[in-house]
mmCIF file of C-alpha atoms in Angstrom:
data_model
loop_
_atom_site.group_PDB
_atom_site.id
_atom_site.type_symbol
_atom_site.label_atom_id
_atom_site.label_comp_id
_atom_site.label_asym_id
_atom_site.label_seq_id
_atom_site.Cartn_x
_atom_site.Cartn_y
_atom_site.Cartn_z
ATOM 1 C CA MET A 1077 6.647 121.063 -22.627
ATOM 2 C CA PHE A 1078 6.806 120.880 -25.827
ATOM 3 C CA LYS A 1079 4.777 117.048 -25.589
ATOM 4 C CA GLN A 1080 2.304 119.314 -23.366
ATOM 5 C CA PHE A 1081 1.547 121.556 -25.481
ATOM 6 C CA SER A 1082 0.803 119.453 -28.162
ATOM 7 C CA PHE A 1083 -1.249 117.383 -25.915
ATOM 8 C CA ALA A 1084 -3.043 120.851 -25.320
ATOM 9 C CA ILE A 1085 -3.021 121.502 -28.768
ATOM 10 C CA LEU A 1086 -4.830 117.594 -29.942
ATOM 11 C CA THR A 1087 -7.064 118.217 -27.258
ATOM 12 C CA LEU A 1088 -8.185 121.909 -28.433
ATOM 13 C CA ALA A 1089 -8.495 120.507 -31.635
ATOM 14 C CA LEU A 1090 -10.747 116.955 -30.958
ATOM 15 C CA ALA A 1091 -13.105 119.890 -28.692
ATOM 16 C CA VAL A 1092 -13.455 121.816 -32.392
ATOM 17 C CA VAL A 1093 -13.887 118.402 -34.009
ATOM 18 C CA MET A 1094 -16.145 117.275 -31.545
ATOM 19 C CA THR A 1095 -18.614 120.225 -30.975
ATOM 20 C CA SER A 1096 -18.633 120.788 -34.999
ATOM 21 C CA CYS A 1097 -20.013 117.692 -35.018
ATOM 22 C CA GLN A 1098 -23.231 118.191 -33.053
ATOM 23 C CA SER A 1099 -26.788 118.922 -34.932
ATOM 24 C CA GLY A 1100 -27.832 121.029 -31.625
ATOM 25 C CA SER A 1101 -31.033 118.517 -31.522
ATOM 26 C CA THR A 1102 -32.281 115.721 -29.348
ATOM 27 C CA PRO A 1103 -32.745 111.862 -30.147
ATOM 28 C CA ALA A 1104 -36.728 112.829 -29.908
ATOM 29 C CA GLN A 1105 -36.115 115.166 -31.927
ATOM 30 C CA ASP A 1106 -34.342 113.172 -34.549
ATOM 31 C CA GLU A 1107 -36.424 109.979 -34.681
ATOM 32 C CA ALA A 1108 -39.428 112.536 -34.865
ATOM 33 C CA ARG A 1109 -38.054 113.828 -37.956
ATOM 34 C CA GLU A 1110 -36.527 110.700 -39.651
ATOM 35 C CA ALA A 1111 -40.255 109.832 -39.271
ATOM 36 C CA VAL A 1112 -41.421 112.233 -41.078
ATOM 37 C CA THR A 1113 -39.264 111.959 -43.686
ATOM 38 C CA THR A 1114 -39.512 108.427 -44.276
ATOM 39 C CA ALA A 1115 -43.013 108.010 -43.480
ATOM 40 C CA PRO A 1116 -44.684 105.985 -46.793
ATOM 41 C CA ALA A 1117 -47.492 107.482 -48.633
ATOM 42 C CA PRO A 1118 -50.598 106.738 -47.671
ATOM 43 C CA THR A 1119 -51.859 103.582 -50.049
ATOM 44 C CA ASN A 1120 -55.097 104.525 -50.055
ATOM 45 C CA ALA A 1121 -54.736 108.400 -51.052
ATOM 46 C CA GLN A 1122 -56.837 109.824 -54.610
ATOM 47 C CA PRO A 1123 -56.857 113.238 -55.867
ATOM 48 C CA ALA A 1124 -60.285 115.394 -55.364
ATOM 49 C CA PRO A 1125 -61.740 114.743 -58.029
ATOM 50 C CA THR A 1126 -62.466 117.239 -60.537
ATOM 51 C CA VAL A 1127 -64.591 117.896 -63.241
ATOM 52 C CA ALA A 1128 -63.310 117.972 -66.330
ATOM 53 C CA VAL A 1129 -64.079 120.741 -69.761
ATOM 54 C CA PRO A 1130 -66.970 119.211 -72.303
ATOM 55 C CA GLN A 1131 -65.215 118.296 -75.691
ATOM 56 C CA GLY A 1132 -66.335 119.785 -78.187
ATOM 57 C CA PRO A 1133 -69.217 122.565 -78.185
ATOM 58 C CA THR A 1134 -70.927 123.622 -75.558
ATOM 59 C CA THR A 1135 -74.012 124.611 -74.883
ATOM 60 C CA ALA A 1136 -76.635 126.345 -72.688
ATOM 61 C CA MET A 1137 -79.372 125.293 -70.363
ATOM 62 C CA GLU A 1138 -81.486 127.984 -68.315
ATOM 63 C CA PHE A 1139 -83.544 126.096 -65.414
ATOM 64 C CA SER A 1140 -87.432 127.763 -64.687
ATOM 65 C CA GLU A 1141 -86.547 127.333 -60.431
ATOM 66 C CA SER A 1142 -82.851 126.174 -59.296
ATOM 67 C CA THR A 1143 -84.428 125.428 -56.166
ATOM 68 C CA PHE A 1144 -88.198 123.909 -54.235
ATOM 69 C CA ASP A 1145 -88.881 124.655 -51.525
ATOM 70 C CA PHE A 1146 -91.355 121.869 -50.012
ATOM 71 C CA GLY A 1147 -92.477 123.431 -46.905
ATOM 72 C CA THR A 1148 -92.532 120.916 -43.725
ATOM 73 C CA VAL A 1149 -92.989 117.200 -44.007
ATOM 74 C CA THR A 1150 -92.996 114.753 -41.391
ATOM 75 C CA GLU A 1151 -89.969 112.280 -40.984
ATOM 76 C CA GLY A 1152 -90.296 109.026 -43.285
ATOM 77 C CA GLU A 1153 -92.001 111.343 -46.681
ATOM 78 C CA VAL A 1154 -91.449 111.034 -49.954
ATOM 79 C CA VAL A 1155 -90.437 114.645 -51.753
ATOM 80 C CA SER A 1156 -91.461 114.296 -55.639
ATOM 81 C CA HIS A 1157 -90.230 117.836 -57.456
ATOM 82 C CA THR A 1158 -89.906 118.080 -60.995
ATOM 83 C CA PHE A 1159 -87.326 121.222 -62.313
ATOM 84 C CA SER A 1160 -87.640 122.120 -66.105
ATOM 85 C CA PHE A 1161 -85.045 123.320 -68.198
ATOM 86 C CA THR A 1162 -84.784 125.539 -71.298
ATOM 87 C CA ASN A 1163 -81.567 124.657 -73.954
ATOM 88 C CA THR A 1164 -80.821 128.274 -74.574
ATOM 89 C CA GLY A 1165 -77.665 127.436 -76.261
ATOM 90 C CA SER A 1166 -77.417 126.415 -80.224
ATOM 91 C CA GLU A 1167 -75.927 123.172 -79.841
ATOM 92 C CA PRO A 1168 -78.464 119.622 -78.302
ATOM 93 C CA LEU A 1169 -77.804 119.610 -74.775
ATOM 94 C CA ILE A 1170 -76.540 116.019 -73.712
ATOM 95 C CA ILE A 1171 -76.713 116.069 -69.578
ATOM 96 C CA SER A 1172 -74.029 112.882 -68.915
ATOM 97 C CA ASP A 1173 -75.121 113.204 -65.095
ATOM 98 C CA ALA A 1174 -77.795 114.149 -62.641
ATOM 99 C CA LYS A 1175 -76.431 113.364 -58.959
ATOM 100 C CA GLY A 1176 -78.033 113.547 -55.649
ATOM 101 C CA SER A 1177 -75.524 115.255 -52.198
ATOM 102 C CA CYS A 1178 -77.049 111.814 -50.680
ATOM 103 C CA GLY A 1179 -78.709 108.753 -50.499
ATOM 104 C CA CYS A 1180 -81.786 110.224 -49.990
ATOM 105 C CA THR A 1181 -82.082 112.493 -52.945
ATOM 106 C CA VAL A 1182 -82.521 111.045 -56.071
ATOM 107 C CA PRO A 1183 -82.667 112.997 -59.266
ATOM 108 C CA SER A 1184 -83.786 111.325 -62.476
ATOM 109 C CA LYS A 1185 -82.414 112.474 -65.917
ATOM 110 C CA PRO A 1186 -83.264 113.056 -69.292
ATOM 111 C CA THR A 1187 -81.908 110.264 -72.073
ATOM 112 C CA ALA A 1188 -82.077 111.943 -75.499
ATOM 113 C CA PRO A 1189 -80.290 115.014 -75.996
ATOM 114 C CA ILE A 1190 -83.019 118.045 -75.785
ATOM 115 C CA ALA A 1191 -82.277 120.439 -78.997
ATOM 116 C CA PRO A 1192 -81.978 124.240 -79.142
ATOM 117 C CA GLY A 1193 -84.753 125.965 -78.187
ATOM 118 C CA GLU A 1194 -86.232 122.749 -76.650
ATOM 119 C CA ALA A 1195 -87.233 122.029 -72.909
ATOM 120 C CA GLY A 1196 -86.482 118.935 -70.313
ATOM 121 C CA GLU A 1197 -87.276 118.379 -67.478
ATOM 122 C CA ILE A 1198 -85.222 116.642 -64.245
ATOM 123 C CA THR A 1199 -87.474 115.118 -61.562
ATOM 124 C CA VAL A 1200 -85.632 114.292 -57.908
ATOM 125 C CA ASN A 1201 -87.106 112.425 -55.293
ATOM 126 C CA PHE A 1202 -86.365 113.177 -52.109
ATOM 127 C CA ASN A 1203 -86.712 110.711 -48.543
ATOM 128 C CA SER A 1204 -87.126 111.804 -45.578
ATOM 129 C CA LYS A 1205 -86.420 108.644 -43.654
ATOM 130 C CA ASN A 1206 -84.384 108.968 -40.470
ATOM 131 C CA LYS A 1207 -83.449 112.592 -41.339
ATOM 132 C CA SER A 1208 -85.255 115.714 -39.894
ATOM 133 C CA GLY A 1209 -84.421 119.733 -38.866
ATOM 134 C CA ALA A 1210 -83.772 121.942 -41.620
ATOM 135 C CA ARG A 1211 -82.664 120.474 -45.194
ATOM 136 C CA ASN A 1212 -81.026 121.408 -48.235
ATOM 137 C CA GLN A 1213 -80.345 118.714 -50.474
ATOM 138 C CA LYS A 1214 -77.817 119.290 -53.772
ATOM 139 C CA VAL A 1215 -78.431 117.892 -57.111
ATOM 140 C CA THR A 1216 -75.329 118.919 -59.250
ATOM 141 C CA VAL A 1217 -76.517 118.850 -63.420
ATOM 142 C CA THR A 1218 -73.693 118.291 -65.566
ATOM 143 C CA ALA A 1219 -73.976 118.521 -68.872
ATOM 144 C CA ASN A 1220 -72.137 120.131 -71.979
ATOM 145 C CA THR A 1221 -71.963 123.519 -70.813
ATOM 146 C CA ASN A 1222 -70.040 125.763 -69.587
ATOM 147 C CA PRO A 1223 -69.519 126.214 -66.898
ATOM 148 C CA ALA A 1224 -70.126 121.786 -66.897
ATOM 149 C CA GLN A 1225 -72.050 121.821 -63.809
ATOM 150 C CA THR A 1226 -75.375 123.373 -62.059
ATOM 151 C CA PHE A 1227 -77.037 123.215 -59.325
ATOM 152 C CA ILE A 1228 -80.607 122.606 -58.203
ATOM 153 C CA TYR A 1229 -81.731 122.531 -54.807
ATOM 154 C CA LEU A 1230 -84.438 121.058 -52.770
ATOM 155 C CA THR A 1231 -84.938 123.260 -49.075
ATOM 156 C CA GLY A 1232 -87.766 122.604 -46.497
ATOM 157 C CA ASN A 1233 -87.920 121.465 -42.494
ATOM 158 C CA VAL A 1234 -88.215 117.215 -41.799
ATOM 159 C CA GLU A 1235 -90.659 116.855 -38.588
ATOM 160 C CA LYS A 1236 -90.091 114.040 -36.084
ATOM 161 C CA ASP A 1237 -93.034 111.611 -36.782
ATOM 162 C CA PRO A 1238 -94.928 112.299 -33.409
ATOM 163 C CA ALA A 1239 -96.441 108.722 -33.006
ATOM 164 C CA ALA A 1240 -92.890 107.141 -33.938
ATOM 165 C CA ALA A 1241 -91.779 108.585 -30.741
ATOM 166 C CA THR A 1242 -94.630 107.017 -28.675
ATOM 167 C CA GLN A 1243 -94.075 103.606 -30.004
ATOM 168 C CA LYS A 1244 -90.564 103.481 -28.732
#
């Protein structure tokens, strides 16, 4: 009887140990968990670009217009517009960058500092080749202002060239 009792206790203890060690997950779940926890970080991951707060004194700029509507043009035409601005601050205005929202929008910025109270210009060229429909082209102007970025826009509509459509 002692042997049977010992065997029952041993079997019960073994059953408790075996069930307590199970995690309750399937092999597929274990494999998925391992893949997630051991996956290497992507090598091409780059942090989102941030605009640095200007160092030193800041100034202010004011555009006479922030949006130019070029109306309707035919695909392939180049639209050019000059945006005028004034340095309304008390420090020289230094425009460090002017970038279009895509390669079809190309701004040209002044390279010399703009003195307080003086005016400057940024000319923006938009090439409508292979563009059609409503357009809203953004130019980001970065300068020693607070905030550091100011936005100007070219808007309008680009219609497909009917002559080009019939030649195909």
